[in-house]
PDB file of C-alpha atoms in Angstrom:
ATOM      1  CA  MET A   1    -169.736 125.338 -22.342  1.00 47.00           C
ATOM      2  CA  ASN A   2    -171.432 122.428 -24.143  1.00 52.00           C
ATOM      3  CA  ARG A   3    -170.744 124.021 -27.527  1.00 51.00           C
ATOM      4  CA  LEU A   4    -166.954 123.913 -27.172  1.00 42.00           C
ATOM      5  CA  PRO A   5    -166.593 120.101 -27.678  1.00 42.00           C
ATOM      6  CA  ILE A   6    -168.945 120.279 -30.687  1.00 43.00           C
ATOM      7  CA  LEU A   7    -166.991 123.185 -32.187  1.00 40.00           C
ATOM      8  CA  PHE A   8    -163.702 121.342 -31.604  1.00 42.00           C
ATOM      9  CA  ALA A   9    -165.057 118.120 -33.191  1.00 41.00           C
ATOM     10  CA  GLY A  10    -166.335 120.085 -36.185  1.00 43.00           C
ATOM     11  CA  THR A  11    -162.950 121.753 -36.663  1.00 40.00           C
ATOM     12  CA  VAL A  12    -161.162 118.385 -36.504  1.00 40.00           C
ATOM     13  CA  LEU A  13    -163.581 116.892 -39.061  1.00 42.00           C
ATOM     14  CA  MET A  14    -163.124 119.808 -41.457  1.00 44.00           C
ATOM     15  CA  ALA A  15    -159.330 119.638 -41.123  1.00 43.00           C
ATOM     16  CA  SER A  16    -159.287 115.882 -41.817  1.00 46.00           C
ATOM     17  CA  ALA A  17    -161.608 116.315 -44.825  1.00 46.00           C
ATOM     18  CA  PHE A  18    -159.311 119.013 -46.208  1.00 45.00           C
ATOM     19  CA  ALA A  19    -156.248 116.831 -45.650  1.00 47.00           C
ATOM     20  CA  SER A  20    -157.864 113.844 -47.416  1.00 49.00           C
ATOM     21  CA  CYS A  21    -158.757 116.021 -50.426  1.00 50.00           C
ATOM     22  CA  LYS A  22    -155.204 117.284 -50.566  1.00 50.00           C
ATOM     23  CA  GLY A  23    -154.008 113.635 -50.511  1.00 47.00           C
ATOM     24  CA  ASP A  24    -156.084 112.872 -53.638  1.00 55.00           C
ATOM     25  CA  GLU A  25    -154.460 115.770 -55.481  1.00 71.00           C
ATOM     26  CA  THR A  26    -151.042 114.518 -54.453  1.00 85.00           C
ATOM     27  CA  THR A  27    -151.757 111.015 -55.777  1.00 91.00           C
ATOM     28  CA  TRP A  28    -153.102 112.497 -59.008  1.00 93.00           C
ATOM     29  CA  ASP A  29    -149.994 114.673 -59.399  1.00 95.00           C
ATOM     30  CA  THR A  30    -147.517 112.030 -58.244  1.00 95.00           C
ATOM     31  CA  TYR A  31    -148.757 109.484 -60.795  1.00 96.00           C
ATOM     32  CA  ARG A  32    -149.350 111.929 -63.674  1.00 96.00           C
ATOM     33  CA  GLU A  33    -146.701 110.455 -65.998  1.00 97.00           C
ATOM     34  CA  TRP A  34    -147.682 106.867 -65.151  1.00 97.00           C
ATOM     35  CA  ARG A  35    -151.381 107.653 -65.667  1.00 97.00           C
ATOM     36  CA  GLU A  36    -150.773 109.402 -68.990  1.00 97.00           C
ATOM     37  CA  ALA A  37    -148.549 106.572 -70.265  1.00 98.00           C
ATOM     38  CA  ASN A  38    -151.173 104.000 -69.216  1.00 98.00           C
ATOM     39  CA  ASN A  39    -153.974 105.938 -70.914  1.00 97.00           C
ATOM     40  CA  SER A  40    -152.010 106.370 -74.167  1.00 98.00           C
ATOM     41  CA  TRP A  41    -151.123 102.675 -74.192  1.00 98.00           C
ATOM     42  CA  LEU A  42    -154.772 101.704 -73.579  1.00 98.00           C
ATOM     43  CA  ASP A  43    -155.891 103.844 -76.538  1.00 98.00           C
ATOM     44  CA  GLU A  44    -153.270 102.120 -78.711  1.00 98.00           C
ATOM     45  CA  GLN A  45    -154.473  98.673 -77.640  1.00 98.00           C
ATOM     46  CA  ALA A  46    -158.111  99.543 -78.368  1.00 98.00           C
ATOM     47  CA  ALA A  47    -157.105 100.587 -81.913  1.00 97.00           C
ATOM     48  CA  ARG A  48    -154.611  97.727 -82.447  1.00 97.00           C
ATOM     49  CA  THR A  49    -155.272  95.574 -85.514  1.00 97.00           C
ATOM     50  CA  GLU A  50    -154.456  91.987 -86.409  1.00 95.00           C
ATOM     51  CA  GLU A  51    -151.109  91.708 -88.182  1.00 93.00           C
ATOM     52  CA  GLY A  52    -151.653  92.115 -91.939  1.00 94.00           C
ATOM     53  CA  SER A  53    -155.349  92.934 -91.490  1.00 94.00           C
ATOM     54  CA  SER A  54    -157.657  95.797 -90.686  1.00 95.00           C
ATOM     55  CA  ASP A  55    -159.537  93.655 -88.118  1.00 96.00           C
ATOM     56  CA  LEU A  56    -159.204  94.787 -84.515  1.00 98.00           C
ATOM     57  CA  TYR A  57    -156.987  92.568 -82.371  1.00 98.00           C
ATOM     58  CA  PHE A  58    -159.092  93.033 -79.227  1.00 98.00           C
ATOM     59  CA  THR A  59    -162.826  92.719 -78.746  1.00 98.00           C
ATOM     60  CA  ARG A  60    -164.306  95.360 -76.468  1.00 98.00           C
ATOM     61  CA  VAL A  61    -166.481  93.500 -73.944  1.00 98.00           C
ATOM     62  CA  VAL A  62    -169.072  95.585 -72.089  1.00 98.00           C
ATOM     63  CA  PRO A  63    -171.157  93.864 -69.409  1.00 96.00           C
ATOM     64  CA  PRO A  64    -174.923  94.353 -69.722  1.00 94.00           C
ATOM     65  CA  TYR A  65    -175.138  95.295 -66.031  1.00 92.00           C
ATOM     66  CA  ASP A  66    -172.624  98.198 -66.267  1.00 94.00           C
ATOM     67  CA  GLN A  67    -172.463  99.945 -69.634  1.00 95.00           C
ATOM     68  CA  GLY A  68    -169.683 102.241 -68.382  1.00 94.00           C
ATOM     69  CA  SER A  69    -167.208  99.397 -67.756  1.00 97.00           C
ATOM     70  CA  TYR A  70    -165.342  97.274 -70.262  1.00 98.00           C
ATOM     71  CA  VAL A  71    -162.341  95.068 -70.886  1.00 98.00           C
ATOM     72  CA  LEU A  72    -160.465  94.307 -74.091  1.00 98.00           C
ATOM     73  CA  MET A  73    -160.209  90.584 -74.889  1.00 98.00           C
ATOM     74  CA  HIS A  74    -158.339  88.528 -77.470  1.00 98.00           C
ATOM     75  CA  TRP A  75    -158.967  84.784 -77.506  1.00 98.00           C
ATOM     76  CA  PHE A  76    -156.050  82.505 -78.427  1.00 97.00           C
ATOM     77  CA  ASN A  77    -158.180  79.399 -78.920  1.00 97.00           C
ATOM     78  CA  ASP A  78    -160.900  78.512 -81.413  1.00 96.00           C
ATOM     79  CA  ARG A  79    -163.964  79.526 -79.412  1.00 96.00           C
ATOM     80  CA  SER A  80    -166.230  77.190 -81.392  1.00 96.00           C
ATOM     81  CA  LEU A  81    -164.407  74.277 -79.733  1.00 97.00           C
ATOM     82  CA  THR A  82    -165.246  75.505 -76.211  1.00 97.00           C
ATOM     83  CA  ALA A  83    -168.691  76.998 -76.925  1.00 96.00           C
ATOM     84  CA  GLY A  84    -170.519  74.102 -75.244  1.00 94.00           C
ATOM     85  CA  ASN A  85    -168.374  74.196 -72.104  1.00 96.00           C
ATOM     86  CA  LEU A  86    -169.460  75.736 -68.818  1.00 95.00           C
ATOM     87  CA  LYS A  87    -169.360  79.494 -68.173  1.00 95.00           C
ATOM     88  CA  PRO A  88    -169.035  80.913 -64.653  1.00 95.00           C
ATOM     89  CA  TYR A  89    -171.655  82.962 -62.868  1.00 93.00           C
ATOM     90  CA  TYR A  90    -170.911  85.860 -60.542  1.00 93.00           C
ATOM     91  CA  THR A  91    -171.273  83.455 -57.604  1.00 93.00           C
ATOM     92  CA  SER A  92    -169.054  80.717 -59.107  1.00 94.00           C
ATOM     93  CA  THR A  93    -165.705  79.537 -57.839  1.00 95.00           C
ATOM     94  CA  VAL A  94    -163.200  79.254 -60.683  1.00 97.00           C
ATOM     95  CA  HIS A  95    -159.793  77.733 -61.315  1.00 97.00           C
ATOM     96  CA  VAL A  96    -157.616  80.008 -63.444  1.00 98.00           C
ATOM     97  CA  LYS A  97    -154.034  80.025 -64.668  1.00 97.00           C
ATOM     98  CA  TYR A  98    -152.733  83.534 -65.289  1.00 98.00           C
ATOM     99  CA  ILE A  99    -149.864  85.966 -65.462  1.00 98.00           C
ATOM    100  CA  GLY A 100    -150.487  89.662 -64.829  1.00 98.00           C
ATOM    101  CA  ARG A 101    -148.404  92.449 -66.324  1.00 98.00           C
ATOM    102  CA  PHE A 102    -148.388  96.233 -66.397  1.00 98.00           C
ATOM    103  CA  TYR A 103    -148.720  98.136 -69.673  1.00 97.00           C
ATOM    104  CA  ASN A 104    -144.905  98.159 -70.029  1.00 97.00           C
ATOM    105  CA  GLY A 105    -144.621  94.355 -69.835  1.00 97.00           C
ATOM    106  CA  THR A 106    -143.407  94.146 -66.223  1.00 97.00           C
ATOM    107  CA  ALA A 107    -144.947  91.122 -64.477  1.00 97.00           C
ATOM    108  CA  PHE A 108    -146.542  91.824 -61.105  1.00 96.00           C
ATOM    109  CA  ASP A 109    -148.346  88.554 -60.314  1.00 96.00           C
ATOM    110  CA  SER A 110    -148.710  85.001 -61.595  1.00 96.00           C
ATOM    111  CA  SER A 111    -150.482  81.803 -60.644  1.00 96.00           C
ATOM    112  CA  TYR A 112    -147.382  79.980 -61.893  1.00 92.00           C
ATOM    113  CA  LEU A 113    -145.656  81.001 -58.661  1.00 89.00           C
ATOM    114  CA  GLN A 114    -147.970  78.562 -56.846  1.00 83.00           C
ATOM    115  CA  THR A 115    -147.194  74.861 -56.582  1.00 82.00           C
ATOM    116  CA  ASP A 116    -149.934  73.634 -58.930  1.00 89.00           C
ATOM    117  CA  SER A 117    -150.181  76.958 -60.856  1.00 92.00           C
ATOM    118  CA  ILE A 118    -153.952  77.064 -60.273  1.00 95.00           C
ATOM    119  CA  PHE A 119    -155.538  80.115 -58.686  1.00 96.00           C
ATOM    120  CA  GLU A 120    -158.897  79.326 -57.066  1.00 96.00           C
ATOM    121  CA  THR A 121    -161.223  82.211 -56.319  1.00 96.00           C
ATOM    122  CA  LYS A 122    -164.834  83.247 -56.165  1.00 96.00           C
ATOM    123  CA  LEU A 123    -165.699  85.486 -59.078  1.00 95.00           C
ATOM    124  CA  SER A 124    -167.404  87.889 -56.682  1.00 95.00           C
ATOM    125  CA  SER A 125    -164.120  88.524 -54.843  1.00 96.00           C
ATOM    126  CA  VAL A 126    -161.923  89.715 -57.733  1.00 97.00           C
ATOM    127  CA  VAL A 127    -161.659  93.084 -59.505  1.00 97.00           C
ATOM    128  CA  SER A 128    -164.542  93.881 -61.833  1.00 97.00           C
ATOM    129  CA  GLY A 129    -162.315  93.487 -64.906  1.00 98.00           C
ATOM    130  CA  TRP A 130    -161.757  89.824 -64.046  1.00 98.00           C
ATOM    131  CA  GLN A 131    -165.484  89.395 -63.433  1.00 98.00           C
ATOM    132  CA  ILE A 132    -166.288  90.807 -66.866  1.00 98.00           C
ATOM    133  CA  ALA A 133    -163.651  88.692 -68.612  1.00 98.00           C
ATOM    134  CA  LEU A 134    -164.381  85.397 -66.882  1.00 98.00           C
ATOM    135  CA  GLN A 135    -168.138  85.690 -67.380  1.00 97.00           C
ATOM    136  CA  ASN A 136    -167.363  85.875 -71.121  1.00 97.00           C
ATOM    137  CA  MET A 137    -165.171  82.761 -71.137  1.00 98.00           C
ATOM    138  CA  HIS A 138    -165.948  79.058 -71.290  1.00 98.00           C
ATOM    139  CA  VAL A 139    -163.882  76.413 -69.516  1.00 98.00           C
ATOM    140  CA  GLY A 140    -160.864  75.816 -71.752  1.00 98.00           C
ATOM    141  CA  ASP A 141    -160.721  79.346 -73.180  1.00 98.00           C
ATOM    142  CA  SER A 142    -157.361  81.069 -73.166  1.00 98.00           C
ATOM    143  CA  CYS A 143    -157.109  84.790 -73.767  1.00 98.00           C
ATOM    144  CA  GLU A 144    -155.329  88.073 -73.287  1.00 98.00           C
ATOM    145  CA  VAL A 145    -157.346  90.562 -71.263  1.00 98.00           C
ATOM    146  CA  VAL A 146    -156.612  94.279 -70.953  1.00 98.00           C
ATOM    147  CA  ILE A 147    -158.300  95.803 -67.921  1.00 98.00           C
ATOM    148  CA  PRO A 148    -158.566  99.608 -67.713  1.00 98.00           C
ATOM    149  CA  TYR A 149    -157.534 100.910 -64.301  1.00 98.00           C
ATOM    150  CA  GLN A 150    -161.127 101.900 -63.501  1.00 97.00           C
ATOM    151  CA  SER A 151    -162.059  98.177 -63.596  1.00 97.00           C
ATOM    152  CA  ALA A 152    -158.893  97.121 -61.761  1.00 98.00           C
ATOM    153  CA  TYR A 153    -157.495  98.904 -58.681  1.00 97.00           C
ATOM    154  CA  GLY A 154    -158.518 102.418 -59.700  1.00 96.00           C
ATOM    155  CA  SER A 155    -156.851 105.528 -58.349  1.00 95.00           C
ATOM    156  CA  THR A 156    -155.678 103.863 -55.135  1.00 95.00           C
ATOM    157  CA  GLY A 157    -153.691 100.888 -56.419  1.00 96.00           C
ATOM    158  CA  TYR A 158    -153.131  97.742 -54.390  1.00 96.00           C
ATOM    159  CA  SER A 159    -149.974  96.150 -52.978  1.00 94.00           C
ATOM    160  CA  SER A 160    -147.392  96.258 -55.817  1.00 95.00           C
ATOM    161  CA  VAL A 161    -149.915  97.743 -58.286  1.00 97.00           C
ATOM    162  CA  PRO A 162    -149.586 101.545 -58.499  1.00 97.00           C
ATOM    163  CA  PRO A 163    -152.638 103.794 -58.869  1.00 97.00           C
ATOM    164  CA  TYR A 164    -153.966 104.284 -62.431  1.00 98.00           C
ATOM    165  CA  SER A 165    -152.532 100.966 -63.663  1.00 98.00           C
ATOM    166  CA  ASN A 166    -154.109  99.322 -66.685  1.00 98.00           C
ATOM    167  CA  LEU A 167    -153.483  95.599 -66.334  1.00 98.00           C
ATOM    168  CA  VAL A 168    -152.808  92.878 -68.900  1.00 98.00           C
ATOM    169  CA  PHE A 169    -153.575  89.255 -68.091  1.00 98.00           C
ATOM    170  CA  HIS A 170    -152.865  86.134 -70.071  1.00 98.00           C
ATOM    171  CA  MET A 171    -155.383  83.779 -68.547  1.00 98.00           C
ATOM    172  CA  LYS A 172    -156.902  80.363 -69.037  1.00 98.00           C
ATOM    173  CA  LEU A 173    -160.157  79.262 -67.411  1.00 98.00           C
ATOM    174  CA  LYS A 174    -159.349  75.723 -66.282  1.00 97.00           C
ATOM    175  CA  ASP A 175    -162.408  74.670 -64.320  1.00 96.00           C
ATOM    176  CA  ILE A 176    -165.531  75.680 -62.428  1.00 96.00           C
ATOM    177  CA  PRO A 177    -165.600  73.259 -59.510  1.00 93.00           C
ATOM    178  CA  ASP A 178    -169.002  72.660 -57.973  1.00 83.00           C
ATOM    179  CA  TRP A 179    -170.667  74.469 -60.874  1.00 74.00           C
ATOM    180  CA  GLU A 180    -174.148  75.564 -59.878  1.00 65.00           C
ATOM    181  CA  THR A 181    -177.221  76.307 -61.931  1.00 63.00           C
ATOM    182  CA  PRO A 182    -178.967  79.642 -61.476  1.00 59.00           C
TER     183      PRO A 182
END
């Protein structure tokens, strides 16, 4: 008699595991066209060159702590002018102005929707693509950042961001309030 509840619980667990696996396949299939379009676009951006030059438009930035992750960055400012400015740490709070878009140019989020257009956040609480980008910026830097979906919201998406979405941000690091030394 004591085995019946265990057998029932085991059956329920196996059924829920099977159903969750089937859900992953559905997401993969449902977003196939979106995923493929995002991946093709990302490959194009990685190979994109400066107008009238053979120099790459984006710099591939790979963090030393995770060689499998990266973002593509293009700075709009002269970096030599901001080289002596502060850079955030993983534990820093930052002030950033940004607009986020999907690969097709559709905006999905912006700090400009806020009253003072400043987004304040701890670096440790944003997607890893933002962490990588911001740790490679100095206060005053302005850049375009392409974040592969694996370093954004992955295969699950978030709010208005569908699964498998590569994200493009135009961002400016405005300040690091209460900057701390390591």
